[in-house]
């Protein structure tokens, strides 16, 4: 979840239903997915990447939607230019979020359900790969954090292998990134409701400071250790945004 406003419908929206939830895909979603995959070079890899991003964000948002349903709220899923968004129906027409009625533990559950659905999906894929006689080569990010490096499959050739590899990478790596306590990622939401329970008066302000510091640190790690300018800019911007919120509100 990177955007809180609902982007207005366009005539080029793709609309369908998933597990009873209405899904709307804004045309700019495809553009961003192509841009994210464009570094891979050839057209086939870009198409695989777009498909992987589409499936992975859908599963992530489906996790949030199922969690809302568990607490009696129906919701709709929107894929747009800054990722995905799951909006409870009752908030669509009002100016305020209706899910303020949910307790902190319910909010935390809903936030974790997105990345959780991705981790579950990745676990199913790993299970499928191993059952079919293949294997997953793991790499270590920064020499410490184990991540799927490449899937080896006894069938399907390079195309299926790079498809499965990309699916694992997006669902596991992006899942963990999304759990970082930085606004407006899911982890930022989790941090807010944990800190609000510890400190009902000052919890939100503390969670914004956690967001500034963590966002800044991730931007530095991304730039100097991971050499990802995109990730450094994104987290630098999110840290700055939290800092501005602190200046404006507290
Ligand atoms: Zn999410």
PDB file of N, CA, C and O and ligand atoms in Angstrom, residues 1 60-61 64 111 114-115 178 186, ligand 1:
ATOM      1  N   UNK A   1       0.851  -1.190   0.000  1.00  0.00           N
ATOM      2  CA  UNK A   1       0.000   0.000   0.000  1.00  0.00           C
ATOM      3  C   UNK A   1       0.891   1.246   0.000  1.00  0.00           C
ATOM      4  O   UNK A   1       1.557   1.532   0.973  1.00  0.00           O
ATOM      5  N   UNK A  60      -0.961 -10.363  -2.685  1.00  0.00           N
ATOM      6  CA  UNK A  60      -0.738  -9.507  -1.507  1.00  0.00           C
ATOM      7  C   UNK A  60      -2.046  -8.813  -1.100  1.00  0.00           C
ATOM      8  O   UNK A  60      -2.464  -8.867   0.065  1.00  0.00           O
ATOM      9  N   UNK A  61      -2.705  -8.186  -2.073  1.00  0.00           N
ATOM     10  CA  UNK A  61      -3.944  -7.453  -1.766  1.00  0.00           C
ATOM     11  C   UNK A  61      -5.065  -8.412  -1.383  1.00  0.00           C
ATOM     12  O   UNK A  61      -5.912  -8.073  -0.544  1.00  0.00           O
ATOM     13  N   UNK A  64      -4.920  -8.955   2.274  1.00  0.00           N
ATOM     14  CA  UNK A  64      -5.584  -7.868   3.025  1.00  0.00           C
ATOM     15  C   UNK A  64      -7.105  -8.009   2.938  1.00  0.00           C
ATOM     16  O   UNK A  64      -7.808  -7.851   3.932  1.00  0.00           O
ATOM     17  N   UNK A 111      -2.765  -5.776   8.304  1.00  0.00           N
ATOM     18  CA  UNK A 111      -1.534  -5.312   7.667  1.00  0.00           C
ATOM     19  C   UNK A 111      -0.591  -6.469   7.362  1.00  0.00           C
ATOM     20  O   UNK A 111       0.023  -6.521   6.299  1.00  0.00           O
ATOM     21  N   UNK A 114      -1.219  -9.150   4.152  1.00  0.00           N
ATOM     22  CA  UNK A 114      -0.756  -8.914   2.781  1.00  0.00           C
ATOM     23  C   UNK A 114       0.565  -9.626   2.502  1.00  0.00           C
ATOM     24  O   UNK A 114       0.636 -10.542   1.675  1.00  0.00           O
ATOM     25  N   UNK A 115       1.656  -9.208   3.224  1.00  0.00           N
ATOM     26  CA  UNK A 115       2.931  -9.915   3.055  1.00  0.00           C
ATOM     27  C   UNK A 115       2.802 -11.398   3.416  1.00  0.00           C
ATOM     28  O   UNK A 115       3.423 -12.247   2.771  1.00  0.00           O
ATOM     29  N   UNK A 178       8.271  -4.727   2.635  1.00  0.00           N
ATOM     30  CA  UNK A 178       6.984  -4.134   2.969  1.00  0.00           C
ATOM     31  C   UNK A 178       6.687  -4.191   4.469  1.00  0.00           C
ATOM     32  O   UNK A 178       5.857  -3.448   4.980  1.00  0.00           O
ATOM     33  N   UNK A 186       3.092  -1.596   4.912  1.00  0.00           N
ATOM     34  CA  UNK A 186       2.325  -2.361   5.899  1.00  0.00           C
ATOM     35  C   UNK A 186       3.046  -2.390   7.246  1.00  0.00           C
ATOM     36  O   UNK A 186       2.421  -2.325   8.302  1.00  0.00           O
TER      37      UNK A 186
HETATM   38 ZN1  LIG B   1      -0.080  -4.289   1.778  1.00  0.00          ZN
END
